[in-house]
CSV table of C-alpha atoms and ligand atoms in Angstrom, one decimal:
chain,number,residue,atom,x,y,z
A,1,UNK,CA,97.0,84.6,86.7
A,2,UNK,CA,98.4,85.5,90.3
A,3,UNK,CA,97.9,89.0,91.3
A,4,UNK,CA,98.7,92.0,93.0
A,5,UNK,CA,96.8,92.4,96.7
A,6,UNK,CA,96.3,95.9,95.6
A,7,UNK,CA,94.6,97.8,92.0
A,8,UNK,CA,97.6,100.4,92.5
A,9,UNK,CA,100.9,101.0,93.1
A,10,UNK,CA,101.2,103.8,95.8
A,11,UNK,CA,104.1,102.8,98.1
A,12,UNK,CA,105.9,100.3,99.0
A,13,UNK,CA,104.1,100.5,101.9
A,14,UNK,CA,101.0,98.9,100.8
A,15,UNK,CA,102.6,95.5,99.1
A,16,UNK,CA,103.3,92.7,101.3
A,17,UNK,CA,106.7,90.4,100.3
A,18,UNK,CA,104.6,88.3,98.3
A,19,UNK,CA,103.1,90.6,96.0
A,20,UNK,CA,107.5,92.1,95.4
A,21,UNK,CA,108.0,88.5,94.7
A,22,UNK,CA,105.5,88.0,92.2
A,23,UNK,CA,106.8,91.5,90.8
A,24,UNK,CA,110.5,89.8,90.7
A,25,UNK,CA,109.3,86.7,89.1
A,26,UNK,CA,107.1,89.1,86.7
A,27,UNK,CA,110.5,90.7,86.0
A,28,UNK,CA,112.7,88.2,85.1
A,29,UNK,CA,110.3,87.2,82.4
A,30,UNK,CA,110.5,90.7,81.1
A,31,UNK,CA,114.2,91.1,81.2
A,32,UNK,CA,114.5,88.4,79.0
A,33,UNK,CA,112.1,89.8,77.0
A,34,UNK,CA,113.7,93.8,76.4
A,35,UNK,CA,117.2,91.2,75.7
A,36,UNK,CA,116.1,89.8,72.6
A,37,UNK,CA,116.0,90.9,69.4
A,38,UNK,CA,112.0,91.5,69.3
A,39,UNK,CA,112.0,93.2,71.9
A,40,UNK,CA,108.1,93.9,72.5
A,41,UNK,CA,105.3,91.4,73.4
A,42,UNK,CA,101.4,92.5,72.9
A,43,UNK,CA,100.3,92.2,76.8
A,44,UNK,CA,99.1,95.6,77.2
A,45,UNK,CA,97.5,95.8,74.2
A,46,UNK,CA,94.5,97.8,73.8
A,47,UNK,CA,95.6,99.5,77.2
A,48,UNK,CA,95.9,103.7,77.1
A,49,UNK,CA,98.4,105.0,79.9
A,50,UNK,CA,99.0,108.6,81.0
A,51,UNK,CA,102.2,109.4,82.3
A,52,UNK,CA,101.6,112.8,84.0
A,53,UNK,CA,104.9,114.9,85.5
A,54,UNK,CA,104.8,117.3,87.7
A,55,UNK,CA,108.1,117.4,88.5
A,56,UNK,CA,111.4,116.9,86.1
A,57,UNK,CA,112.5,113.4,85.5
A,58,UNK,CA,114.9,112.2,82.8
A,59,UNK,CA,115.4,108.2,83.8
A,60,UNK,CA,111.9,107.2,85.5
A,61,UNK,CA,109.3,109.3,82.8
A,62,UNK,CA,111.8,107.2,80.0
A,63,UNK,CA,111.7,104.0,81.6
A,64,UNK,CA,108.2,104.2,82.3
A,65,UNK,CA,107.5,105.0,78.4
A,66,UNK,CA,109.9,102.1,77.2
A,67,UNK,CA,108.3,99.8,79.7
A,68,UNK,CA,104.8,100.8,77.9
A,69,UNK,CA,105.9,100.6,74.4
A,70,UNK,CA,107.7,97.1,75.1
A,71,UNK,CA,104.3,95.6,76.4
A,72,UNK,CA,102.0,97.8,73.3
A,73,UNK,CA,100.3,99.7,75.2
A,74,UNK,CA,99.3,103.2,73.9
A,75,UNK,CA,100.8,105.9,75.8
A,76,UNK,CA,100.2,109.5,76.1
A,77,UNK,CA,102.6,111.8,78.0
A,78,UNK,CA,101.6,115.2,79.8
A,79,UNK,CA,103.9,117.6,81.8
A,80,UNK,CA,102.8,120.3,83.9
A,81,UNK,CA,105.3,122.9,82.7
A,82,UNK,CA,103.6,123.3,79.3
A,83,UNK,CA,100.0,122.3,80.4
A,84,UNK,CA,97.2,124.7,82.1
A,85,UNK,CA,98.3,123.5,85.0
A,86,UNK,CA,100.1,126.8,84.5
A,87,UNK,CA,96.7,128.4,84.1
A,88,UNK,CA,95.3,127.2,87.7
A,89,UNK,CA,94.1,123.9,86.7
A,90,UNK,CA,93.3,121.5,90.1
A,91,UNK,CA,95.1,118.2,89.5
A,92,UNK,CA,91.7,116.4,89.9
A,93,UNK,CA,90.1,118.6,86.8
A,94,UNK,CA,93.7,118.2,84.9
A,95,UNK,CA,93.2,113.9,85.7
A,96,UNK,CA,89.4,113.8,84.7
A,97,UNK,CA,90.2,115.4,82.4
A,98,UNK,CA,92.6,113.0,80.8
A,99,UNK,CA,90.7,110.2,81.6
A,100,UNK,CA,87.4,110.9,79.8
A,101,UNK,CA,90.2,110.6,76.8
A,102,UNK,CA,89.4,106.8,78.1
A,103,UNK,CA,93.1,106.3,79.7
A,104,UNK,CA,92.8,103.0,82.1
A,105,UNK,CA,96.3,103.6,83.8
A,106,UNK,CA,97.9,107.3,85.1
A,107,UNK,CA,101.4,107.0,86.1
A,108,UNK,CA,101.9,110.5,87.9
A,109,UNK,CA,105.6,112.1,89.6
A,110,UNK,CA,104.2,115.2,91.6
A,111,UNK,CA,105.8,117.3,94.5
A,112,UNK,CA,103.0,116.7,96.8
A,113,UNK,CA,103.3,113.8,98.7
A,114,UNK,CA,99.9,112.0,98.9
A,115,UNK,CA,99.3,113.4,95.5
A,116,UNK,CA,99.0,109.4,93.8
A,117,UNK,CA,96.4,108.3,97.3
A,118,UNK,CA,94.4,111.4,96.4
A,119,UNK,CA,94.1,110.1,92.5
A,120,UNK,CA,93.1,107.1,94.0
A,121,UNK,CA,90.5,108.1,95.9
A,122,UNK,CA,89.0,109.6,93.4
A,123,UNK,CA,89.1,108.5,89.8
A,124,UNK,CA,88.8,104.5,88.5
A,125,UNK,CA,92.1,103.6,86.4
A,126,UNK,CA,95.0,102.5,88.0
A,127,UNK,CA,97.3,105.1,89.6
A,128,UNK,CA,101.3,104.4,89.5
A,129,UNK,CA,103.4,106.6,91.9
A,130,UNK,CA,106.7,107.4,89.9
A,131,UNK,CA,107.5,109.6,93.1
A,132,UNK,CA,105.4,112.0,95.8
A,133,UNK,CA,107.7,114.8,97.1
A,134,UNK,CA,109.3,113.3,99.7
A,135,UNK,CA,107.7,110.5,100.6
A,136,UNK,CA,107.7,107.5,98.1
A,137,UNK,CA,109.0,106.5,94.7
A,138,UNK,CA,108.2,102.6,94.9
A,139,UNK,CA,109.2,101.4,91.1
A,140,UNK,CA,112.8,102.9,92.7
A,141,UNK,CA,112.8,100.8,95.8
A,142,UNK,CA,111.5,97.8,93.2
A,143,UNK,CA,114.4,98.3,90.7
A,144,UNK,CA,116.9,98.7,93.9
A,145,UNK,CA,116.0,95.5,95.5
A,146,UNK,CA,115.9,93.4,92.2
A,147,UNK,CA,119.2,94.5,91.2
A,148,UNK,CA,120.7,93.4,94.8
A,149,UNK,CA,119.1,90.1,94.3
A,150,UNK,CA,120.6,89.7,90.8
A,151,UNK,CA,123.8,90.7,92.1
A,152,UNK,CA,124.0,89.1,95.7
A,153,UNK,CA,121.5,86.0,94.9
A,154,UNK,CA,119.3,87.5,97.2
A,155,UNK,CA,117.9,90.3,99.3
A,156,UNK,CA,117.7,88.6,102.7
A,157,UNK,CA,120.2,88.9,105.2
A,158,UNK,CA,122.2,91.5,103.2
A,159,UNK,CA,123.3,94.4,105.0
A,160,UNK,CA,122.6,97.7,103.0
A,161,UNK,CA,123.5,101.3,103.8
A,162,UNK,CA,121.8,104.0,102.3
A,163,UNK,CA,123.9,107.0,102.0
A,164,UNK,CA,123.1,111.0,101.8
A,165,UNK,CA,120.1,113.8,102.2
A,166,UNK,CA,117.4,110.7,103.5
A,167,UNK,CA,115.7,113.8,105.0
A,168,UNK,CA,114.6,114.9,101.5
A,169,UNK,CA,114.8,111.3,99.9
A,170,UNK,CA,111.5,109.5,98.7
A,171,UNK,CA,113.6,107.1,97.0
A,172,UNK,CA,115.4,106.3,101.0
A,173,UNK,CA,111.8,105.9,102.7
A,174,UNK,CA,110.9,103.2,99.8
A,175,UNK,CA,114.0,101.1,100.3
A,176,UNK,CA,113.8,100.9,103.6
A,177,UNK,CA,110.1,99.8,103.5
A,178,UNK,CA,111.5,97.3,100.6
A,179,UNK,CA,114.4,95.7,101.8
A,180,UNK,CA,113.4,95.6,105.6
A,181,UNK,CA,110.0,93.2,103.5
A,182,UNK,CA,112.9,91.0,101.9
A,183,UNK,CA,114.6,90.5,105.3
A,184,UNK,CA,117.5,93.2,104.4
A,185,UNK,CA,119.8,94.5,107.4
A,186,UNK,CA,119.3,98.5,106.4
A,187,UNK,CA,121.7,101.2,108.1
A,188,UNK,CA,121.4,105.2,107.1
A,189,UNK,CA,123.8,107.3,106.9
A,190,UNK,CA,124.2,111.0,106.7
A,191,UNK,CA,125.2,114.4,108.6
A,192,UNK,CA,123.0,114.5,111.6
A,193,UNK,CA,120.8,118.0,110.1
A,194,UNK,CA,119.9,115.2,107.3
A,195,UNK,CA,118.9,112.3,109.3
A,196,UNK,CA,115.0,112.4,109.9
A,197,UNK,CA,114.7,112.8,113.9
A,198,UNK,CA,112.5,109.1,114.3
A,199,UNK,CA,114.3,107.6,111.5
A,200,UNK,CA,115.6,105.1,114.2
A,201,UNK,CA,112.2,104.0,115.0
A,202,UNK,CA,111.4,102.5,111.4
A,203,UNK,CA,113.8,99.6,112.5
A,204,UNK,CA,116.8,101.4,110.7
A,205,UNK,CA,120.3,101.6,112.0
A,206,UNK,CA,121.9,105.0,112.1
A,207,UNK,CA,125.5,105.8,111.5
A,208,UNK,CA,127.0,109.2,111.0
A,209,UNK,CA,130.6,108.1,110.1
A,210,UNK,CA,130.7,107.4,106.4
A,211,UNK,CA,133.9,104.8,106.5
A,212,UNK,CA,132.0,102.7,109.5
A,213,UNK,CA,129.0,102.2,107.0
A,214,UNK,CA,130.8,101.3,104.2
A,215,UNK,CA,133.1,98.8,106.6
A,216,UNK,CA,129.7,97.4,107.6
A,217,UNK,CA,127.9,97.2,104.6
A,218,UNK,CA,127.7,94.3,101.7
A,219,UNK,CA,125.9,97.3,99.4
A,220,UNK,CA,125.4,101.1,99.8
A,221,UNK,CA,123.3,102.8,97.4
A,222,UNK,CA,124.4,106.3,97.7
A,223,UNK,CA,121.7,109.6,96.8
A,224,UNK,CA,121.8,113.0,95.6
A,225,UNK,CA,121.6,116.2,98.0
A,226,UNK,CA,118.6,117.3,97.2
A,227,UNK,CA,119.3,121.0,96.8
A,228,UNK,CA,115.7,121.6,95.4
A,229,UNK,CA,114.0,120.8,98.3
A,230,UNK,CA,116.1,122.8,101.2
A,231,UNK,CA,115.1,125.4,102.6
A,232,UNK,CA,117.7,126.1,104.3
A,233,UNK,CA,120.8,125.6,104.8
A,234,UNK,CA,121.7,121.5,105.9
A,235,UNK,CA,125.9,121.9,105.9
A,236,UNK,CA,128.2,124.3,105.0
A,237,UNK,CA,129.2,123.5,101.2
A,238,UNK,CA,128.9,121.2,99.0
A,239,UNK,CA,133.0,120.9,98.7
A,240,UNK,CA,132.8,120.1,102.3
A,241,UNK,CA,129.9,117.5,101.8
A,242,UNK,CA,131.8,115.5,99.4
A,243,UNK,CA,134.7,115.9,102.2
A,244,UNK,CA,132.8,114.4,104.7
A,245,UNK,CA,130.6,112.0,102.9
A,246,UNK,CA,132.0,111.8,99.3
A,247,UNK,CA,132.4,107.8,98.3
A,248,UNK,CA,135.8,108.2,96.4
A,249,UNK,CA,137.9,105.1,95.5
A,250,UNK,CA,140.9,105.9,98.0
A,251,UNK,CA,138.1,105.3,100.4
A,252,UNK,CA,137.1,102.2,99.2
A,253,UNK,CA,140.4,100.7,99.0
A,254,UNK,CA,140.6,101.3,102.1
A,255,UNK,CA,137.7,99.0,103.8
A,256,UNK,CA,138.8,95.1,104.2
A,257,UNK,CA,136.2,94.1,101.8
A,258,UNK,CA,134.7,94.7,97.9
A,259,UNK,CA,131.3,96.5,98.2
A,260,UNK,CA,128.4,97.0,95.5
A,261,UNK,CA,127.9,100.8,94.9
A,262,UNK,CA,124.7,101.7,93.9
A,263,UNK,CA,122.9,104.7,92.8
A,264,UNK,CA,120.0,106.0,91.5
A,265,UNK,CA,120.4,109.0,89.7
A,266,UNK,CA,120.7,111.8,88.8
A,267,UNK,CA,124.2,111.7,89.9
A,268,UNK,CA,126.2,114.5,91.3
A,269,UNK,CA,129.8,113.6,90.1
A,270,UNK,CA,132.2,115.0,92.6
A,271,UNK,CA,129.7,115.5,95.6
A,272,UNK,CA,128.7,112.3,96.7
A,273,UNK,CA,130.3,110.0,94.2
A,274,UNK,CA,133.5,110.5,91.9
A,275,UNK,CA,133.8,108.9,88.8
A,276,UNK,CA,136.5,106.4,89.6
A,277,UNK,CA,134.0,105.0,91.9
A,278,UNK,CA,130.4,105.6,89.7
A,279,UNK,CA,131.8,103.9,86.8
A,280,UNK,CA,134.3,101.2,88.3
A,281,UNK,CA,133.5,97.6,88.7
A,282,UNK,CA,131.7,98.1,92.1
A,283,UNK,CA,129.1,100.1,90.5
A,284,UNK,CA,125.4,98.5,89.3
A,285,UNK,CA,124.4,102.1,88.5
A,286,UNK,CA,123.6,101.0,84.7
A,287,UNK,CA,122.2,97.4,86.0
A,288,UNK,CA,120.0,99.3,87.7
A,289,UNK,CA,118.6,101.2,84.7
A,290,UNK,CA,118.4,98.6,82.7
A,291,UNK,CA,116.4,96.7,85.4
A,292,UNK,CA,114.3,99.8,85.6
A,293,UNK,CA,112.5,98.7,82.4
A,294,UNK,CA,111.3,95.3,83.5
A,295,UNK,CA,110.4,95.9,86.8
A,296,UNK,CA,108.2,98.9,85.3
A,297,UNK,CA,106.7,96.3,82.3
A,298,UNK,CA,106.4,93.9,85.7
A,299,UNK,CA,104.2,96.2,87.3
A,300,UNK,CA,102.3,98.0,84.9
A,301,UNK,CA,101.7,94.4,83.6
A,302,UNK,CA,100.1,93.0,87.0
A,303,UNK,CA,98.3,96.1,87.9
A,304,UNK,CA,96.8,95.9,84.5
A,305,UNK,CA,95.6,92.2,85.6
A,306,UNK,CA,93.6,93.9,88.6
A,307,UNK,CA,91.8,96.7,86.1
A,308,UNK,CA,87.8,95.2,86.3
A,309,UNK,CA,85.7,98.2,84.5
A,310,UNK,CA,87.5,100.6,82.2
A,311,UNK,CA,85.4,103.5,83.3
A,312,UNK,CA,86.5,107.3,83.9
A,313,UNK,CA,85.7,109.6,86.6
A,314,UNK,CA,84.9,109.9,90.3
A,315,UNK,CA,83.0,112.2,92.4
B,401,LIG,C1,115.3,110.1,92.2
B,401,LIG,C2,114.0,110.9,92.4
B,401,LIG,O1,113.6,111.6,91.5
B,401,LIG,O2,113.4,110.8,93.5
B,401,LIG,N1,115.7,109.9,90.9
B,401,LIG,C3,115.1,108.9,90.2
B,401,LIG,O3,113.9,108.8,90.1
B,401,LIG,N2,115.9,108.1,89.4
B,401,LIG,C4,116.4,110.6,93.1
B,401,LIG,C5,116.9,112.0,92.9
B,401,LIG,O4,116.3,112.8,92.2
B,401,LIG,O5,118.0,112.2,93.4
């Protein structure tokens, strides 16, 4: 079986093209899979996996779950707001903790970025980042990329602008590292206060006017503000946002040429995308759900491939 160069998914960052086209390839055999009537197989069987939130998720925690029930594993779920996390718990006791319950796999969202390498470090099972703060949330980036291929054929040479707060974005800083491996053209676009300040320097183009990255783009995928993380204050209001950088159908009409809208959720309806344009025919935001799944059964599937003991514990 051809694997991973890596025991765990951390970051984009770590995989080399190959190891996102085995994941692809992986995937495509899966979406088949979750499309027919049966729609589990018995790959992970005997395999425990701990999906453990620290943060709120609605899509990722439930695609991660489906993607472990359609390959049999056994899955326990832990969040931190009704844990003793609450009771000043370290993560490290609250993981060891959960793996002498003999789990082989953690898949862990935490606001710390760093928070999956630490878990690394320091406890043998596989460690899945479903998102670190700001800084990466690679099954995203996965699920992004895959769904532009399906779409466009493929991911090289197509010209992609990513859209809103990339300041605060983990799911911006994964794309970039994924489509810039698959030979992607990739542009950002925001107000200036949420551009990073050396964003230029990871190879990206920068644009500020909204209209001129859509003109130049074959797909934009389009974020959320992230209100939670800002300090302070990034522009004046949300109404004049969704002025500024709103993607609303009257503006796409306008551009010479059809565009893929893309998304990955939570969406703000209103702010950075209105409904004519998140539900019309330009818009994968559902493919991109669905595609969720099997690129999540891809991965947890060829990490599991890597596992060689099933022990617990660190120190
Ligand atoms: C993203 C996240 O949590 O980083 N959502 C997701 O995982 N589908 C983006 C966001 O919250 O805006």
């Amino acid at each position: 079986m051809q694997q991973l160069s890596s025991r765990h998914l951390l970051g984009i960052k770590g995989l080399t093209p190959e190891d996102i086209e085995l994941i692809f390839e992986t995937a495509d055999t899966f979406k088949e899979v979750i499309n027919r009537p049966i729609r589990k197989v018995p790959s992970l069987r005997d395999v425990t996996i701990a999906n453990i939130f620290f943060e709120n998720s609605t899509r990722t925690k439930l695609s991660f779950e489906l993607a472990e029930k359609r390959l049999s594993a056994d899955v326990v779920n832990f969040s931190s707001s009704n844990s003793s996390v609450k009771k000043g718990e370290t993560l490290l006791d609250t993981v060891n903790n959960i793996l002498a319950m003999k789990v082989d796999m953690v898949v862990i969202r935490h606001s710390s970025p760093g928070a999956p390498h630490f878990l690394a470090r320091h406890i043998n099972a596989n460690i899945i980042n479903a998102g670190d703060g700001t800084h990466e949330h690679p099954t995203q980036a996965l699920l992004d990329a895959y769904s532009i291929r399906e779409k466009h054929g493929s991911v090289a040479g197509k010209k992609v602008a990513i859209i809103g707060d990339i300041l605060h974005s983990r799911v911006a800083l994964s794309n970039i590292f994924a489509l810039q491996k698959l030979g992607a053209d990739v542009m950002v676009c925001g107000p200036n206060t949420l551009l990073p300040k050396y964003i230029a320097h990871l190879g990206v183009k920068v644009e500020l006017d909204v209209k001129k990255a859509l003109q130049w783009c074959d797909v934009a995928n389009v974020l959320r503000i992230q209100l939670e993380r800002q300090q302070i204050k990034y522009f004046p209001s949300l109404r004049e946002y969704a002025l500024y950088f709103g993607i609303n159908k009257r503006l796409l009409d306008s551009l010479d040429k059809k565009i893929t809208i893309m998304h990955p959720g939570p969406i703000n309806r209103g702010v950075e995308l209105s409904s004519d344009v998140a539900d019309s025919e330009h818009s994968i935001i559902m493919n991109q759900v669905e595609n969720g799944v099997a690129i999540r059964m891809a991965v947890l599937y060829l990490l599991a491939g890597t596992s060689n003991e099933k022990k617990q514990v660190n120190k």
